[in-house]
Amino acid sequence: MRVLVTGGSGFVASHCPEGRSLVESFAGIPDKRLSFVIVEDIAVPGAFDDAVDQEPPLDAVLHTASPFRFDIADLKKDLIDPAIMGTEGLLRSVMLKGKSVRRVVITSSFAAMSRDGNHPEVYNESHWSGLTMDQALSGHPFTAYKASKQFAEEAAWAFMKSERSHFELTTLTPPVVFGPILHTPDASIQSIRPVRVCSHLSAENAKVVWSRRLSSYGLTYGT
């Protein structure tokens, strides 16, 4: 099976391929089994065309590329728009250039469905955070991040409904992702700090820390 993983320099994507995401970590793997495509701006139309148009052809796509940083000046331009346009663009590239692809998996987030202070007893695929664009742009950058995940996933399902796609779509909504950082991120990026904390927590410590934190939001930590 040949799989495209977008956002390979990110935290989640670096754990998706067998091995490591960094070129030097794949030194022993033949070129015919691994290739890299640089996507300068995921919001540009056709940005993923070259990555999708591969030989041998792709069987599946894991889309994890999405902005996750809070040290930005323009929430819409630098956080929300790339999330939405990158997702729509990836799906369109697969539809036009990836005729062999049978499934696309998008890493969304529990942030896309979490209703702060108004949690249902059990969350399911019908729940959304309910954030509006005005709320996203007037609050804390984390609110804009939550909205970006919601808007991007909504855009993905809208695409699947409106287009005659030859592939199936699956979205994953993890609340928290624990594990080691496989690359060395820029220490100046504010959003990487909570990731650094998560990467050093043991499973037992993670349960203690996040049980306390989630309880303040009316949620329960489960494994």
Tab-separated table of C-alpha atoms in Angstrom:
chain	number	residue	atom	x	y	z
A	1	MET	CA	0.000	0.000	0.000
A	2	ARG	CA	1.291	3.462	-0.914
A	3	VAL	CA	0.203	6.267	1.420
A	4	LEU	CA	0.639	10.039	1.337
A	5	VAL	CA	1.077	11.690	4.751
A	6	THR	CA	0.696	15.476	4.704
A	7	GLY	CA	2.267	17.708	7.333
A	8	GLY	CA	5.213	15.355	7.778
A	9	SER	CA	7.152	17.919	9.804
A	10	GLY	CA	4.388	18.106	12.416
A	11	PHE	CA	3.920	16.285	15.716
A	12	VAL	CA	1.203	13.813	14.684
A	13	ALA	CA	2.392	13.132	11.138
A	14	SER	CA	5.900	12.331	12.325
A	15	HIS	CA	4.463	9.272	14.075
A	16	CYS	CA	2.341	8.073	11.130
A	17	PRO	CA	4.972	6.613	8.778
A	18	GLU	CA	6.789	3.472	9.762
A	19	GLY	CA	10.038	4.825	11.139
A	20	ARG	CA	10.596	8.568	11.419
A	21	SER	CA	9.498	11.621	9.481
A	22	LEU	CA	12.916	13.179	9.094
A	23	VAL	CA	14.922	12.437	5.976
A	24	GLU	CA	17.987	11.296	7.886
A	25	SER	CA	15.893	8.865	9.902
A	26	PHE	CA	14.807	7.192	6.662
A	27	ALA	CA	18.360	6.851	5.379
A	28	GLY	CA	18.108	3.072	5.073
A	29	ILE	CA	14.860	3.068	3.094
A	30	PRO	CA	15.151	2.918	-0.731
A	31	ASP	CA	13.916	5.931	-2.684
A	32	LYS	CA	11.309	3.794	-4.416
A	33	ARG	CA	9.613	3.239	-1.043
A	34	LEU	CA	9.798	6.796	0.276
A	35	SER	CA	9.671	10.219	-1.323
A	36	PHE	CA	9.194	13.788	-0.126
A	37	VAL	CA	7.335	16.726	-1.650
A	38	ILE	CA	7.695	20.254	-0.285
A	39	VAL	CA	4.399	22.156	-0.093
A	40	GLU	CA	5.235	25.798	0.522
A	41	ASP	CA	1.696	27.010	1.224
A	42	ILE	CA	-1.167	24.563	1.753
A	43	ALA	CA	-3.725	27.326	1.119
A	44	VAL	CA	-2.666	27.806	-2.511
A	45	PRO	CA	-4.988	26.094	-5.035
A	46	GLY	CA	-3.359	22.933	-6.356
A	47	ALA	CA	-0.737	22.942	-3.610
A	48	PHE	CA	-1.023	19.174	-3.147
A	49	ASP	CA	-1.245	18.228	-6.836
A	50	ASP	CA	2.374	17.080	-7.138
A	51	ALA	CA	2.218	15.216	-3.843
A	52	VAL	CA	-0.915	13.343	-4.899
A	53	ASP	CA	0.099	12.665	-8.504
A	54	GLN	CA	2.561	9.861	-7.747
A	55	GLU	CA	3.951	6.820	-9.498
A	56	PRO	CA	3.337	4.165	-8.290
A	57	PRO	CA	-0.111	5.633	-7.552
A	58	LEU	CA	-1.416	6.249	-4.050
A	59	ASP	CA	-3.869	4.031	-2.216
A	60	ALA	CA	-4.677	6.338	0.720
A	61	VAL	CA	-3.993	9.786	2.156
A	62	LEU	CA	-3.483	10.819	5.782
A	63	HIS	CA	-4.057	14.568	6.041
A	64	THR	CA	-2.519	15.982	9.221
A	65	ALA	CA	-1.275	19.311	7.853
A	66	SER	CA	-2.940	22.248	9.606
A	67	PRO	CA	-1.615	25.325	11.432
A	68	PHE	CA	-1.181	24.859	15.177
A	69	ARG	CA	0.482	27.959	16.555
A	70	PHE	CA	-0.690	30.904	18.568
A	71	ASP	CA	2.093	33.443	17.984
A	72	ILE	CA	0.389	35.001	14.959
A	73	ALA	CA	-1.012	38.418	14.167
A	74	ASP	CA	-3.775	37.574	11.690
A	75	LEU	CA	-5.949	34.731	12.988
A	76	LYS	CA	-7.959	34.360	9.801
A	77	LYS	CA	-5.108	34.595	7.307
A	78	ASP	CA	-2.546	32.533	9.204
A	79	LEU	CA	-4.680	30.024	11.108
A	80	ILE	CA	-8.260	29.639	9.909
A	81	ASP	CA	-7.925	30.081	6.138
A	82	PRO	CA	-5.011	27.627	5.720
A	83	ALA	CA	-6.894	24.987	7.719
A	84	ILE	CA	-10.013	25.274	5.563
A	85	MET	CA	-8.364	25.880	2.199
A	86	GLY	CA	-5.690	23.272	2.820
A	87	THR	CA	-8.306	20.629	3.563
A	88	GLU	CA	-10.489	21.545	0.588
A	89	GLY	CA	-7.443	21.755	-1.662
A	90	LEU	CA	-6.155	18.356	-0.583
A	91	LEU	CA	-9.524	16.716	-1.271
A	92	ARG	CA	-9.748	18.373	-4.677
A	93	SER	CA	-6.226	17.257	-5.556
A	94	VAL	CA	-7.134	13.698	-4.615
A	95	MET	CA	-10.302	13.879	-6.697
A	96	LEU	CA	-8.463	15.186	-9.767
A	97	LYS	CA	-4.998	13.652	-9.457
A	98	GLY	CA	-5.429	10.638	-7.195
A	99	LYS	CA	-7.839	8.370	-9.022
A	100	SER	CA	-6.403	5.307	-7.278
A	101	VAL	CA	-6.964	6.672	-3.762
A	102	ARG	CA	-9.710	4.823	-1.936
A	103	ARG	CA	-9.691	6.555	1.444
A	104	VAL	CA	-8.662	9.899	2.919
A	105	VAL	CA	-8.183	10.182	6.686
A	106	ILE	CA	-8.141	13.675	8.181
A	107	THR	CA	-6.796	14.434	11.634
A	108	SER	CA	-9.378	16.803	13.037
A	109	SER	CA	-9.575	17.453	16.779
A	110	PHE	CA	-11.898	17.123	19.744
A	111	ALA	CA	-11.681	20.909	19.711
A	112	ALA	CA	-13.946	20.826	16.656
A	113	MET	CA	-16.776	19.284	18.674
A	114	SER	CA	-16.153	20.314	22.288
A	115	ARG	CA	-18.821	22.577	23.771
A	116	ASP	CA	-17.215	24.417	26.654
A	117	GLY	CA	-19.490	24.437	29.679
A	118	ASN	CA	-22.307	22.656	27.835
A	119	HIS	CA	-21.101	19.100	27.352
A	120	PRO	CA	-23.476	16.320	26.276
A	121	GLU	CA	-23.303	13.087	28.258
A	122	VAL	CA	-21.619	11.392	25.315
A	123	TYR	CA	-20.100	13.084	22.277
A	124	ASN	CA	-20.790	11.685	18.807
A	125	GLU	CA	-20.342	12.673	15.159
A	126	SER	CA	-23.348	15.011	15.279
A	127	HIS	CA	-21.706	17.402	17.736
A	128	TRP	CA	-19.823	20.555	16.789
A	129	SER	CA	-18.324	23.299	18.917
A	130	GLY	CA	-20.796	25.762	17.436
A	131	LEU	CA	-18.233	28.538	17.120
A	132	THR	CA	-18.866	31.272	14.573
A	133	MET	CA	-16.296	33.159	12.536
A	134	ASP	CA	-16.938	36.308	14.584
A	135	GLN	CA	-16.264	34.419	17.809
A	136	ALA	CA	-13.147	32.867	16.325
A	137	LEU	CA	-11.683	36.223	15.366
A	138	SER	CA	-12.591	38.098	18.539
A	139	GLY	CA	-11.251	35.718	21.157
A	140	HIS	CA	-8.030	34.047	22.240
A	141	PRO	CA	-5.926	32.391	19.492
A	142	PHE	CA	-6.886	29.002	20.957
A	143	THR	CA	-10.526	29.819	20.183
A	144	ALA	CA	-9.495	30.511	16.599
A	145	TYR	CA	-7.649	27.184	16.543
A	146	LYS	CA	-10.759	25.357	17.762
A	147	ALA	CA	-12.809	27.090	15.109
A	148	SER	CA	-10.261	26.264	12.416
A	149	LYS	CA	-10.605	22.557	13.174
A	150	GLN	CA	-14.394	22.786	13.122
A	151	PHE	CA	-14.525	24.827	9.913
A	152	ALA	CA	-12.016	22.564	8.162
A	153	GLU	CA	-13.895	19.386	9.041
A	154	GLU	CA	-17.227	20.924	8.065
A	155	ALA	CA	-15.667	21.934	4.750
A	156	ALA	CA	-14.422	18.383	4.219
A	157	TRP	CA	-17.853	16.840	4.711
A	158	ALA	CA	-19.457	19.543	2.553
A	159	PHE	CA	-16.975	18.683	-0.199
A	160	MET	CA	-17.827	14.998	0.027
A	161	LYS	CA	-21.526	15.822	-0.177
A	162	SER	CA	-21.256	18.137	-3.174
A	163	GLU	CA	-18.658	16.281	-5.249
A	164	ARG	CA	-18.787	12.843	-6.821
A	165	SER	CA	-15.711	11.592	-5.052
A	166	HIS	CA	-14.240	8.177	-5.799
A	167	PHE	CA	-12.851	7.842	-2.269
A	168	GLU	CA	-14.217	7.577	1.261
A	169	LEU	CA	-13.506	10.068	4.042
A	170	THR	CA	-12.732	9.374	7.689
A	171	THR	CA	-12.037	12.044	10.301
A	172	LEU	CA	-10.296	11.468	13.627
A	173	THR	CA	-10.958	13.779	16.596
A	174	PRO	CA	-8.326	13.074	19.270
A	175	PRO	CA	-8.712	15.119	22.487
A	176	VAL	CA	-5.022	14.932	23.468
A	177	VAL	CA	-2.033	13.313	21.782
A	178	PHE	CA	0.807	12.053	23.962
A	179	GLY	CA	4.211	10.892	22.813
A	180	PRO	CA	7.771	11.970	22.094
A	181	ILE	CA	8.567	14.768	19.643
A	182	LEU	CA	10.461	13.151	16.776
A	183	HIS	CA	11.926	16.369	15.409
A	184	THR	CA	13.431	19.515	16.926
A	185	PRO	CA	10.886	22.348	16.626
A	186	ASP	CA	11.679	26.036	16.866
A	187	ALA	CA	11.627	26.839	20.578
A	188	SER	CA	10.155	30.266	19.811
A	189	ILE	CA	6.873	28.752	18.673
A	190	GLN	CA	4.519	29.131	21.602
A	191	SER	CA	2.177	26.308	20.627
A	192	ILE	CA	4.931	23.717	20.874
A	193	ARG	CA	5.239	24.233	24.635
A	194	PRO	CA	2.194	22.130	25.596
A	195	VAL	CA	3.417	19.515	23.122
A	196	ARG	CA	6.764	19.435	24.910
A	197	VAL	CA	4.950	18.849	28.199
A	198	CYS	CA	2.876	16.017	26.729
A	199	SER	CA	5.970	14.415	25.257
A	200	HIS	CA	7.582	14.037	28.674
A	201	LEU	CA	4.575	12.694	30.563
A	202	SER	CA	4.415	9.029	31.422
A	203	ALA	CA	1.075	7.304	30.870
A	204	GLU	CA	0.298	7.346	34.593
A	205	ASN	CA	1.336	10.977	35.073
A	206	ALA	CA	-0.667	11.957	32.006
A	207	LYS	CA	-3.764	10.411	33.532
A	208	VAL	CA	-3.293	12.390	36.750
A	209	VAL	CA	-2.512	15.705	35.047
A	210	TRP	CA	-5.275	15.541	32.455
A	211	SER	CA	-7.878	14.137	34.841
A	212	ARG	CA	-7.473	17.274	36.940
A	213	ARG	CA	-7.495	19.595	33.966
A	214	LEU	CA	-10.472	18.001	32.226
A	215	SER	CA	-12.504	17.881	35.422
A	216	SER	CA	-12.368	21.680	35.486
A	217	TYR	CA	-14.194	21.599	32.136
A	218	GLY	CA	-16.770	19.082	33.310
A	219	LEU	CA	-15.133	16.227	31.404
A	220	THR	CA	-13.798	12.845	32.512
A	221	TYR	CA	-10.473	11.381	31.439
A	222	GLY	CA	-10.760	7.815	30.133
A	223	THR	CA	-8.384	5.289	28.592
